[in-house]
Coordinates of C-alpha atoms and ligand atoms in Angstrom, one line a residue:
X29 CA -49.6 9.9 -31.1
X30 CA -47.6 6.4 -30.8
X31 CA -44.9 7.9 -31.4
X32 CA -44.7 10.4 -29.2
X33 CA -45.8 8.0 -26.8
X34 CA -42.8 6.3 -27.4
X35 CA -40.6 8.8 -27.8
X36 CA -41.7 10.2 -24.6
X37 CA -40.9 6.4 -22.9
X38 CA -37.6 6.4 -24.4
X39 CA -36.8 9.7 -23.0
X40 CA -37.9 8.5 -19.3
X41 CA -35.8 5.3 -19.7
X42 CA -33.0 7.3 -20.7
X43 CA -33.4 9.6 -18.3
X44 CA -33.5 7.5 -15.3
X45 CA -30.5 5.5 -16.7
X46 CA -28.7 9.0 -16.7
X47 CA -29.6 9.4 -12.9
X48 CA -28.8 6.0 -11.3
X49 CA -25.5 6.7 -13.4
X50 CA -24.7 9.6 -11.9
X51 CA -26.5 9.1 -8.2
X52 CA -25.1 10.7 -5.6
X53 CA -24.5 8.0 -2.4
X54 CA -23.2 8.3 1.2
X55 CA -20.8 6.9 3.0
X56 CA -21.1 5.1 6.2
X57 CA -21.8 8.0 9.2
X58 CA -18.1 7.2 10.6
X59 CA -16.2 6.4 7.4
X60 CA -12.9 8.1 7.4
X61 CA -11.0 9.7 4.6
X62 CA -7.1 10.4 4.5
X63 CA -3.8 10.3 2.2
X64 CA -0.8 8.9 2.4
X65 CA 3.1 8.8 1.7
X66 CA 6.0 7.0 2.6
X67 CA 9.5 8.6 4.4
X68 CA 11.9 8.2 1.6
X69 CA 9.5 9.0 -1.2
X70 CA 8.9 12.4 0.5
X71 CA 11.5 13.2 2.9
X72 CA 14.8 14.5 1.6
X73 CA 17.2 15.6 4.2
X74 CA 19.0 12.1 3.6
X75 CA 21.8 12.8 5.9
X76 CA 20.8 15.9 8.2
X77 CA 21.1 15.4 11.4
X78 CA 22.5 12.7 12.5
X79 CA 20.5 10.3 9.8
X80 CA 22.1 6.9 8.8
X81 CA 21.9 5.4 5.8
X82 CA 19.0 3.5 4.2
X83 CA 19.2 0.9 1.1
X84 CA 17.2 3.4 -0.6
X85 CA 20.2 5.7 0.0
X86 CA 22.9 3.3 -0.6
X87 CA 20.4 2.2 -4.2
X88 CA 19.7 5.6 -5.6
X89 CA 23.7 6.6 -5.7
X90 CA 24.8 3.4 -7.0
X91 CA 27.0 4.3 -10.5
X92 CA 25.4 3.7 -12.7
X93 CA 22.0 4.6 -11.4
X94 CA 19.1 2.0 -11.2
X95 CA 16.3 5.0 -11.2
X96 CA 14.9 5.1 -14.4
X97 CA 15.7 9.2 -14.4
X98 CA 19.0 8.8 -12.3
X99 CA 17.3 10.9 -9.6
X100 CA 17.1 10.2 -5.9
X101 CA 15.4 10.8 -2.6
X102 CA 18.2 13.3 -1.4
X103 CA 15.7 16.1 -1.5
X104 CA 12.3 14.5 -2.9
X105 CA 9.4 16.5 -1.7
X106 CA 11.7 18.4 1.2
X107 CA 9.1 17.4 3.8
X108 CA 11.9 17.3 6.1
X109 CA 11.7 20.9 6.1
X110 CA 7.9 21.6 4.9
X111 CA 6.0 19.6 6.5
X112 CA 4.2 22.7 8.0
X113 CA 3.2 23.1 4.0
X114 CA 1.7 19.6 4.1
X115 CA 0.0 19.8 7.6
X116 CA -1.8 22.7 5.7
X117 CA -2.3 20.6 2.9
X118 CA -4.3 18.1 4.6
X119 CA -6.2 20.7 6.4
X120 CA -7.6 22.2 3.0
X121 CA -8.3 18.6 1.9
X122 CA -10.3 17.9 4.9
X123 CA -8.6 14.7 5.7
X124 CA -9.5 13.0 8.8
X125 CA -6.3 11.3 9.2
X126 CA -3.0 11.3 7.5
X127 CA -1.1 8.1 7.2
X128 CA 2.9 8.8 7.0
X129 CA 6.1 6.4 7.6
X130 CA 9.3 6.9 9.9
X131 CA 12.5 6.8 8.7
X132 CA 14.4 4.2 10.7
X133 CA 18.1 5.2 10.3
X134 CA 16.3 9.1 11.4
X135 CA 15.5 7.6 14.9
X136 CA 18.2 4.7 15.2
X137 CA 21.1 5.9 12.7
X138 CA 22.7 2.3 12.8
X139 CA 19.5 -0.1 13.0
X140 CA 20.0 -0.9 16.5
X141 CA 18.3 0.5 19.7
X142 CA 21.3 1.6 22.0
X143 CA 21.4 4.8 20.1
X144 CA 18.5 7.1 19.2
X145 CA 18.7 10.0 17.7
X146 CA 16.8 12.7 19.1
X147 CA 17.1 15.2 16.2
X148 CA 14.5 12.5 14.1
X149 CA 12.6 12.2 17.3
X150 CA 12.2 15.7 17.6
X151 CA 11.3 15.8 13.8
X152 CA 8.1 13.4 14.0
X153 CA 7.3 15.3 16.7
X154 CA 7.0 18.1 15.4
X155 CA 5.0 16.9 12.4
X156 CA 2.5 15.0 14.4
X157 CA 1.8 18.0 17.0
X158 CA 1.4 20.0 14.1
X159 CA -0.7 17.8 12.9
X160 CA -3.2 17.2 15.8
X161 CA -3.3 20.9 16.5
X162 CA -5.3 20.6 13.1
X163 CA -7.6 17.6 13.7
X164 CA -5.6 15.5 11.8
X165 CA -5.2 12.1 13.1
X166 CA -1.8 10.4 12.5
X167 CA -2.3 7.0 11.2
X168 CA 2.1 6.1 11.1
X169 CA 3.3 3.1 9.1
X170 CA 6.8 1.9 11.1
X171 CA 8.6 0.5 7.9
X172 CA 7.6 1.4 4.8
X173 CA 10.7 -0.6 2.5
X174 CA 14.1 2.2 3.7
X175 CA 15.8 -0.4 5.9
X176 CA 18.8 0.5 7.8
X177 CA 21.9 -0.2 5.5
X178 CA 23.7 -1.6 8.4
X179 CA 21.2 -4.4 9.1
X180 CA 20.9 -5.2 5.2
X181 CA 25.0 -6.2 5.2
X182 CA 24.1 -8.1 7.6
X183 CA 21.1 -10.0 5.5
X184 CA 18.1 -7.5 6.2
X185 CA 14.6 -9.4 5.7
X186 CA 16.6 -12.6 5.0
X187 CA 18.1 -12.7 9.0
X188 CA 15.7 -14.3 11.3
X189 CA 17.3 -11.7 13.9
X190 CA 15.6 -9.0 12.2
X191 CA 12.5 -9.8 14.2
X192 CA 14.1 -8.3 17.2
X193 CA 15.8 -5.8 15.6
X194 CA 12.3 -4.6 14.0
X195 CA 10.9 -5.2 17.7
X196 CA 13.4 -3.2 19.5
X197 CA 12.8 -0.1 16.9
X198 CA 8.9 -0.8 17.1
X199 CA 9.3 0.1 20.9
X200 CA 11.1 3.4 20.4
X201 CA 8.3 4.4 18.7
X202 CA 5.4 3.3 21.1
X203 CA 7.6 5.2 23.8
X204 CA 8.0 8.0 21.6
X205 CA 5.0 8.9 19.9
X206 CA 2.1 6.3 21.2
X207 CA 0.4 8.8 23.8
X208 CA -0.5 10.7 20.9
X209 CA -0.7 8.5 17.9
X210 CA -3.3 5.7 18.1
X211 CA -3.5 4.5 14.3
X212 CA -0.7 1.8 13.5
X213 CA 0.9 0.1 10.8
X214 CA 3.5 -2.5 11.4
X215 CA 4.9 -2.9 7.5
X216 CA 4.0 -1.8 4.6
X217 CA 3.6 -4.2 1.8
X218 CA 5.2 -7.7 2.6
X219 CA 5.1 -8.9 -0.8
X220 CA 6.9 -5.9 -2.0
X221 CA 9.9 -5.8 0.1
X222 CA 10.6 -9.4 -0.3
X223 CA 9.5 -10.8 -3.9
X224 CA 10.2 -7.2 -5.6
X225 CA 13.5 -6.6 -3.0
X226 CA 15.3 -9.8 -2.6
X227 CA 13.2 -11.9 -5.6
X228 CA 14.0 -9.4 -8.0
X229 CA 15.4 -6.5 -8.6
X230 CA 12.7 -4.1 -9.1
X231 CA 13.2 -2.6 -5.4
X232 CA 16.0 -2.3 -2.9
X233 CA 18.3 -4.0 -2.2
X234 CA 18.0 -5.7 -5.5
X235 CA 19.0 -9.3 -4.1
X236 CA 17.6 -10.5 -7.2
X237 CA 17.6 -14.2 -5.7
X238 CA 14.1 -15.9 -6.4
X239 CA 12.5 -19.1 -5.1
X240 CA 14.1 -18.7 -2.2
X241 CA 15.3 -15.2 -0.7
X242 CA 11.7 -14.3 -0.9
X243 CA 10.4 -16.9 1.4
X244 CA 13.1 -16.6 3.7
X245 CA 11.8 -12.8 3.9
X246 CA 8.2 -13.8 3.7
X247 CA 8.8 -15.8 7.1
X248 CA 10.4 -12.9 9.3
X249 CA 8.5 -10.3 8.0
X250 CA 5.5 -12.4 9.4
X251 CA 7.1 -12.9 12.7
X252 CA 9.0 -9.3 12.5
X253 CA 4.9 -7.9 12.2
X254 CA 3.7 -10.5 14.8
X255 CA 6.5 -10.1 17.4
X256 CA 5.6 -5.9 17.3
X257 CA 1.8 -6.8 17.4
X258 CA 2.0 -9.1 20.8
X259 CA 4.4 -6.2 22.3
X260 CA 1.8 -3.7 21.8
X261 CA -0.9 -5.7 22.7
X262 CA 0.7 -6.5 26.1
X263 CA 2.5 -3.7 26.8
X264 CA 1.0 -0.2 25.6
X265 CA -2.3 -1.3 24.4
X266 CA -4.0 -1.1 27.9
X267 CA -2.2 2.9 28.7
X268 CA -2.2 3.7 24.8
X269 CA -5.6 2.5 23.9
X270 CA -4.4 2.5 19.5
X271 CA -5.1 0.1 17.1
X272 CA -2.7 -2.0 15.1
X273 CA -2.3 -3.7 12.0
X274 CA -0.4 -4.3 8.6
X275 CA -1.0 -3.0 5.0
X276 CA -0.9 -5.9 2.3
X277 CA -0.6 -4.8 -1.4
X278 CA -3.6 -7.2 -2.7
X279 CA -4.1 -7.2 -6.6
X280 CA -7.1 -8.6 -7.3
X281 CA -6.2 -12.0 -10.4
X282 CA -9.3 -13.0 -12.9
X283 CA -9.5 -16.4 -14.2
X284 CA -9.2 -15.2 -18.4
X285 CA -12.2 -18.1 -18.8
X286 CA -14.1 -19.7 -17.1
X287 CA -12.4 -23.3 -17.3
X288 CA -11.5 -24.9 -14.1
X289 CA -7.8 -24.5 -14.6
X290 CA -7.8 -20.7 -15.3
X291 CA -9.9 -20.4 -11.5
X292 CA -6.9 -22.6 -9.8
X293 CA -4.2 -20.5 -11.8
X294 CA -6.3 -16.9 -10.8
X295 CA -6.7 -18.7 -7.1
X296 CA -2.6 -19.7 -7.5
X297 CA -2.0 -16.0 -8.1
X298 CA -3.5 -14.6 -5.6
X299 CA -2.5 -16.9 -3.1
X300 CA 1.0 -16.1 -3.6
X301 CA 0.6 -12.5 -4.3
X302 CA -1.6 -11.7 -1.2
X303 CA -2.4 -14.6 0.7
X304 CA 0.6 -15.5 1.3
X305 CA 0.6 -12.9 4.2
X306 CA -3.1 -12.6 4.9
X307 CA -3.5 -16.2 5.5
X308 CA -1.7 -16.7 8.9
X309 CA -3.0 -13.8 10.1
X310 CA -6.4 -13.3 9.0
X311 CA -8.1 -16.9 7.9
X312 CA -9.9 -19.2 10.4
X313 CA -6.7 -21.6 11.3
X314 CA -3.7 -19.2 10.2
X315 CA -0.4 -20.4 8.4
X316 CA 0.5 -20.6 4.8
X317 CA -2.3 -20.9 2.0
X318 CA -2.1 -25.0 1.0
X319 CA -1.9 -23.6 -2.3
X320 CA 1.6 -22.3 -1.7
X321 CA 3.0 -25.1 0.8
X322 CA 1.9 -27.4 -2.4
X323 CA 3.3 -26.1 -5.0
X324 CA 6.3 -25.0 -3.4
X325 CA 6.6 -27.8 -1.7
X326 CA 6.2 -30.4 -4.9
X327 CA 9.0 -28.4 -7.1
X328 CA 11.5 -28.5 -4.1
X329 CA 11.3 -31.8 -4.1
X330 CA 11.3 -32.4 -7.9
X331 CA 14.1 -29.8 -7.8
X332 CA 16.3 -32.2 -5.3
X333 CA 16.0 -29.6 -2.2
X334 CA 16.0 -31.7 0.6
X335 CA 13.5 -29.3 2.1
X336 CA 11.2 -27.0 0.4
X337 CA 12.5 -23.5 0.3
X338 CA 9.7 -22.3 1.8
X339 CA 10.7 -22.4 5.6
X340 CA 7.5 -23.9 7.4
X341 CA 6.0 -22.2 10.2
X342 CA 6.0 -24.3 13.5
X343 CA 2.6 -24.6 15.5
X344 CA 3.7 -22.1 18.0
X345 CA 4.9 -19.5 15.0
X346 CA 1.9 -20.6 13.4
X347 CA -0.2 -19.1 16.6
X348 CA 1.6 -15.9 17.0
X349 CA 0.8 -14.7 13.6
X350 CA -2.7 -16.0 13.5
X351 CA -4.9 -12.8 14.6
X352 CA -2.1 -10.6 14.7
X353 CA -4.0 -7.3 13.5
X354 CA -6.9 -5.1 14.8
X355 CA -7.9 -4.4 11.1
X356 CA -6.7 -5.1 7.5
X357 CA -5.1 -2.7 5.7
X358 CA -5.3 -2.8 1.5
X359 CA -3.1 -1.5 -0.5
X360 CA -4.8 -2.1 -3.7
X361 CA -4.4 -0.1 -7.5
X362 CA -5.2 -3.1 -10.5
X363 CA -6.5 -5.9 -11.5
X364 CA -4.6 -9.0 -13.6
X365 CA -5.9 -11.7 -15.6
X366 CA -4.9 -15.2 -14.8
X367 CA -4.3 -18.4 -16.7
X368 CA -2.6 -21.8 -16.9
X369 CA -1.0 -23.0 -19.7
X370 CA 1.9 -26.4 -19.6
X371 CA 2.9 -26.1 -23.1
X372 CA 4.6 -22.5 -21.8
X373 CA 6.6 -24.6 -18.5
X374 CA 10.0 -23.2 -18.3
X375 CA 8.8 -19.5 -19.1
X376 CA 10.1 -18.8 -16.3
X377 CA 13.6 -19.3 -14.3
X378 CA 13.8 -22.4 -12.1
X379 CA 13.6 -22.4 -9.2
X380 CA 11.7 -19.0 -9.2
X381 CA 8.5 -17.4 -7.6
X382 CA 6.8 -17.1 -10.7
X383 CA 7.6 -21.0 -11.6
X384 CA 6.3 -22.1 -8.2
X385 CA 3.2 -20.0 -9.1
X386 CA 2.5 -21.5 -12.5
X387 CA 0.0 -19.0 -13.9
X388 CA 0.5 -16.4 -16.3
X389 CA -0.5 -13.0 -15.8
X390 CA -1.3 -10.5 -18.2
X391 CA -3.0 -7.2 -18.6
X392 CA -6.2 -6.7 -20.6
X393 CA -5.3 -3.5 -23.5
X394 CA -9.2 -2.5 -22.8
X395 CA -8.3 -1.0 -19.5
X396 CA -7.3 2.3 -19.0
X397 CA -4.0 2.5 -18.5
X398 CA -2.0 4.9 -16.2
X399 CA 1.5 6.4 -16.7
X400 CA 2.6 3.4 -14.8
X401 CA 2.8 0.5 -16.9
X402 CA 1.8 -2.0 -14.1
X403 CA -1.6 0.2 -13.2
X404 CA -4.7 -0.1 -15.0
X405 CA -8.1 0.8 -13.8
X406 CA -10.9 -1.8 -13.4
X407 CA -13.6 -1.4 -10.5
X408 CA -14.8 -4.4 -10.8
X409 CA -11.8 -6.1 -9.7
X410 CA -11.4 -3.8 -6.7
X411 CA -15.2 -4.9 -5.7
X412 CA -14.7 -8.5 -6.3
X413 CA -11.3 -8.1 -3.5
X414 CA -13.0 -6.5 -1.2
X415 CA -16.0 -9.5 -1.4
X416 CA -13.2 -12.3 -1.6
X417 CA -11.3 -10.8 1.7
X418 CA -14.9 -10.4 3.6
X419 CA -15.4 -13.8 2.3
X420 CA -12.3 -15.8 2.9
X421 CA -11.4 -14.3 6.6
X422 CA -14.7 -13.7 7.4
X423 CA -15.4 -10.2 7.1
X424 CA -12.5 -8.8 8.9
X425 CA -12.2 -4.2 9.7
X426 CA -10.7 -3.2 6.6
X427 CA -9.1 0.0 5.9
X428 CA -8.2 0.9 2.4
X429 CA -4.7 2.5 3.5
X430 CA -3.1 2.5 -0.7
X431 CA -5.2 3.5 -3.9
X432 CA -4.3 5.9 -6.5
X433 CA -3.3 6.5 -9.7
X434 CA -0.3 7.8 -11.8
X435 CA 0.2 10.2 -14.7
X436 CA 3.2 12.5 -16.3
X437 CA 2.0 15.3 -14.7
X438 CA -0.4 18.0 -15.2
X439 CA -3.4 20.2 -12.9
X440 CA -6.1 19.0 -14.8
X441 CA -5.9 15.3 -13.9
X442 CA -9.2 14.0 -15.3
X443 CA -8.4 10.1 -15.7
X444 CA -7.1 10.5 -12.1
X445 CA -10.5 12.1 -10.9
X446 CA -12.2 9.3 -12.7
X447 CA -10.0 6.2 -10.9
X448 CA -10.8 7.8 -7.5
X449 CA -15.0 8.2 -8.8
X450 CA -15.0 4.6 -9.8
X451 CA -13.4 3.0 -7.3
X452 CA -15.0 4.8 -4.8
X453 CA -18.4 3.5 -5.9
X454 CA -16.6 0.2 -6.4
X455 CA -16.0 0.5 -2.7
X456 CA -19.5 1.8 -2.1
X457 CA -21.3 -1.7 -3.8
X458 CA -18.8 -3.1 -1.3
X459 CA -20.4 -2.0 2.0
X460 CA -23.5 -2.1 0.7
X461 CA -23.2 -5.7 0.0
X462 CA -21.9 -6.0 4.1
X463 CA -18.2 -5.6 3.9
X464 CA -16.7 -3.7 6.8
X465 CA -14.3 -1.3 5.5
X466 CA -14.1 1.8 8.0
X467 CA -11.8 4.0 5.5
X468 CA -10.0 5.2 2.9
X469 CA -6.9 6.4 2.0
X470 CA -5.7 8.0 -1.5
X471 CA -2.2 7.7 -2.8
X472 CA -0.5 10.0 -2.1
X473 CA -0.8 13.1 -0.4
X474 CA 1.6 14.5 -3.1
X475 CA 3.6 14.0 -5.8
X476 CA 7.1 11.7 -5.1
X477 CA 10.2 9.8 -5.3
X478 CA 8.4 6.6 -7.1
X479 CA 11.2 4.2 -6.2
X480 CA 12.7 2.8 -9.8
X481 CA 10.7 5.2 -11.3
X482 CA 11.9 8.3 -9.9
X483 CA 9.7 11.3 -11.1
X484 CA 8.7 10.4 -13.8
X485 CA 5.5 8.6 -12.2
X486 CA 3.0 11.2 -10.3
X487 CA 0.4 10.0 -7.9
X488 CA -0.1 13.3 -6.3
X489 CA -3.8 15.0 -5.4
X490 CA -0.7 18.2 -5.3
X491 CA 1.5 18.6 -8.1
X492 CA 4.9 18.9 -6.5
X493 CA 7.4 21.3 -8.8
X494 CA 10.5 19.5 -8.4
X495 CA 12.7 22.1 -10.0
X496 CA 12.0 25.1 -7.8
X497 CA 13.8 25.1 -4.4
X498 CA 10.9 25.6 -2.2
X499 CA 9.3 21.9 -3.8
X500 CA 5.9 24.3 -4.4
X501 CA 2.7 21.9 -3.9
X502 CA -0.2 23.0 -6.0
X503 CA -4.1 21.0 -5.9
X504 CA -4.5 19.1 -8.7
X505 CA -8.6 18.8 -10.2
X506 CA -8.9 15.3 -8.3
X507 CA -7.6 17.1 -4.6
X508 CA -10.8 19.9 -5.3
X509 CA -13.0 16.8 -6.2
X510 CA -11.4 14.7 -3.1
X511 CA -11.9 17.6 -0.4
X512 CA -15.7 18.2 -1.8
X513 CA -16.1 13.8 -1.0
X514 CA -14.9 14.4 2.4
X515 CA -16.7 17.6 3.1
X516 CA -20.1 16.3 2.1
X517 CA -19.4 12.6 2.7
X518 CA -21.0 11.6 -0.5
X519 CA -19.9 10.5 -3.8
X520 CA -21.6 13.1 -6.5
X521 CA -20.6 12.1 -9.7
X522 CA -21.5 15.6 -11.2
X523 CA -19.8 17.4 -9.2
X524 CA -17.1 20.0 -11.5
X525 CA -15.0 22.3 -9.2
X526 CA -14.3 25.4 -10.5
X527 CA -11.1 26.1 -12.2
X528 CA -10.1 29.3 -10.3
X529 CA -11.6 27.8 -6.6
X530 CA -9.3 28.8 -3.8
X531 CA -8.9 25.8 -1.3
Ligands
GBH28 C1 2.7 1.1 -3.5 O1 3.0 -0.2 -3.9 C2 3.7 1.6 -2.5 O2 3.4 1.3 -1.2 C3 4.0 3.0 -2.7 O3 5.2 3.3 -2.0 C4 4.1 3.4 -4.1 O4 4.5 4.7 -4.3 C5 2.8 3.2 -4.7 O5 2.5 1.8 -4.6 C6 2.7 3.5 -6.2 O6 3.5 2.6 -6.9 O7 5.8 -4.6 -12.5 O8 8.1 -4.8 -11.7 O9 7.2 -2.6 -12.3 C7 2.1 -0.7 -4.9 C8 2.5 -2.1 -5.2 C9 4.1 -1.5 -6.9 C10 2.9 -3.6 -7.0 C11 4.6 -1.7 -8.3 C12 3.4 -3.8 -8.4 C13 5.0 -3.3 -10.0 C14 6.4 -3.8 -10.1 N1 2.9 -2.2 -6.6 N2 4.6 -3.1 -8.6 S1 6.9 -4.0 -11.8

């Protein structure tokens, strides 16, 4: 009789483990749901109509080839020509908004504003009619990384004059499109373009010139966004009515221990790898972390610049940035462990952004790990960003506008459906424990060019077939499991689609 008694209690515990496992939760009344992609990555159509030419075009048919598969963007996902196909996509998803990038040599062939080209006017809009004839709001990033190749020979990021070039452009585009679109995103990914573009040479134009090409970028892709903020504000906002803001890529850094050096090194990391643009706009006082005007600051000096190479912001600069977004956009896919160690100074280059750093980053092998060797997936880390941004800028709108994950390929993407699960209820704990995030949106839409990685990378909720000419886009597991999300608005972890279900 005990024992059964006991047996019976085990069975109950386990039970009721099994459901708060697997509960089913809501999301917020007026969360919204959407995908993403980027111009170049889906594109194609590199020189149709009157199209300049981008450093992504000018990188990708460089001899030899920097793409790890010598391939390029010339065709990608040929949404030049099908975005009718991915209007329809987005419809069987259910997405409430779809957030897509312009290409700047389609609209202004040479950089500049004298000449627009109305064959990539007419292209957007066509795509975004299309789009609202479906419900589907466009959400439009302005520069996501394929700079006009023009205004790179003449320094791209690094030339404090791109902040009016990037203005002038910005305003074609408000002209253009802003009495229909009312969801914008200044620039993608800061840190990207100017430690992985002109730090390194992981992204074009492959500058390769750290400690100090990326700071020079760092600065005017601050004022670049801020200038193009304070022109909407004042001049459309009031007729338009839209919202805008910038996507930061934010990786969330853990201390490896819990000494007081591996916090600073994980605090270090982050402030360079995030903060660095979140701080002037989003924290109480603006400018730089002190974290990076210190340690920059201290090596210049030891390093006999005259002046650190990170180009201070003046009190006026300081207050154009400061506020400079209706919302937050993250971009955010991993999680990286953090520590300090002296007896490895000189690891890296000097000067170099990682010296100026001074942590050491590494992954965790426990993780799962994607195809990409940089992605592995850990909720936790994603809730503990989203608690440290409410925290630190005092619980700003968020909108997730980047999270996904990447394999070689294949319909039955379970380890993708499982990323999208967890963090999902990673982001659930989130607003339950009060942050304010008002969306989400999955990378990507579909399969794509994936920069130096070429195709060998897919983050797609559609398998895109790259070798047949009409680029045919077929629903992966995880875009049935993301469509059933949206359509109920809850998170059911036992949800199974069926294999044959027709979207
Ligand atoms: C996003 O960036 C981009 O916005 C998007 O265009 C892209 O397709 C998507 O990610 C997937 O990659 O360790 O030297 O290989 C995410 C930011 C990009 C930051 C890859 C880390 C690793 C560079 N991440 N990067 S490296």
């Amino acid at each position: 009789m005990t024992r059964l008694v006991i047996f019976c209690t085990l069975l109950l515990v386990g039970q009721s483990l099994a459901i708060k496992k697997s509960r089913v939760r809501k999301f917020p009344d007026n969360f919204i749901f959407g995908a993403s992609t980027a111009a170049y990555q889906i594109e194609g159509g590199w020189n149709d109509d009157g199209k300049g030419l981008s450093i992504w075009d000018v990188a990708t048919h460089m001899e030899p080839s920097p793409i790890i598969d010598a391939s390029t963007g010339d065709v990608a996902a040929d949404s030049y020509h099908l975005y009718k196909r991915d209007v329809e996509m987005m419809k069987e998803l259910g997405l409430h908004f779809y957030r897509f990038s312009v290409s700047w040599t389609r609209i202004l062939p040479n950089g500049f504003s004298n000449q627009i080209n109305q064959a990539g006017l007419d292209y957007y809009n066509r795509l975004i009619d299309e789009m609202l004839k479906n419900n589907i709001m466009p959400f439009l990033t302005i520069y996501h990384w394929d700079l006009p190749h023009k205004l790179q020979q003449l320094g791209g990021w690094a030339n404090p004059n791109i902040v009016d070039w990037f203005t002038n452009y910005a305003k074609v585009l408000f002209d253009n499109f802003g009495d229909r679109v009312k969801m914008w995103i200044t620039i993608n990914e800061p840190k990207q373009i100017c430690y992985e573009g002109y730090g390194s040479t992981s992204k074009a134009p492959m500058l390769n010139y750290t400690g100090v090409a990326e700071y020079l970028c760092s600065k005017n892709v601050l004022l670049a966004h801020a200038n193009v903020y304070k022109l909407y504000d004042e001049k459309y906002r009031e007729t338009q009515n839209g919202s805008i803001g910038i996507s930061i890529s934010c990786t969330w850094m853990h201390p490896v221990s819990d000494s007081y050096d591996d916090h600073q090194a994980a605090l270090d990391a982050r402030q360079f790898d995030w903060g660095q643009y979140a701080h002037p706009i989003f924290s109480k006082d603006g400018d730089y972390p002190k974290e990076l005007k210190l340690n920059i600051g201290l090596k210049s000096a030891e390093q006999g610049y005259r002046k650190s190479r990170l180009p201070l912001l003046s009190t006026k600069e300081v207050a154009l940035i400061h506020g400079s977004s209706d919302f937050f956009g993250v971009n955010t896919y991993t999680t990286k462990l953090a520590y300090r160690d002296p007896s490895v100074d000189g690891m890296y280059p000097i000067p170099s952004y990682m010296d100026d750093m001074s942590a050491i980053l590494i992954k965790d092998d426990s993780w799962p790990q994607a195809q990409s060797t940089w992605l592995q997936e850990v909720p936790w880390g994603f809730y503990n960003l989203l608690i440290d941004i409410k925290r630190r800028y005092n619980n700003p709108k968020v909108y997730i506008t980047e999270n996904g994950w990447s394999t070689s390929g294949g319909l039955v993407d379970e380890d993708r459906v499982r990323y999208y699960r967890n963090y999902l209820n990673a982001l659930l704990d989130a607003v339950e424990n009060g942050c304010n995030i008002k969306g989400y949106t999955a990378w990507s839409l579909m399969d794509n060019f994936e920069w130096m990685r070429g195709y060998t990378e897919r983050f797609g909720l559609y398998e895109v077939d790259f070798s047949s000419p009409q680029r045919t886009r077929t629903p992966r597991m995880s875009a049935l499991v993301y469509k059933e999300i949206i359509r109920t608005n809850t998170l059911d972890p036992t949800y199974e689609p069926e294999n044959d279900i027709a979207l």
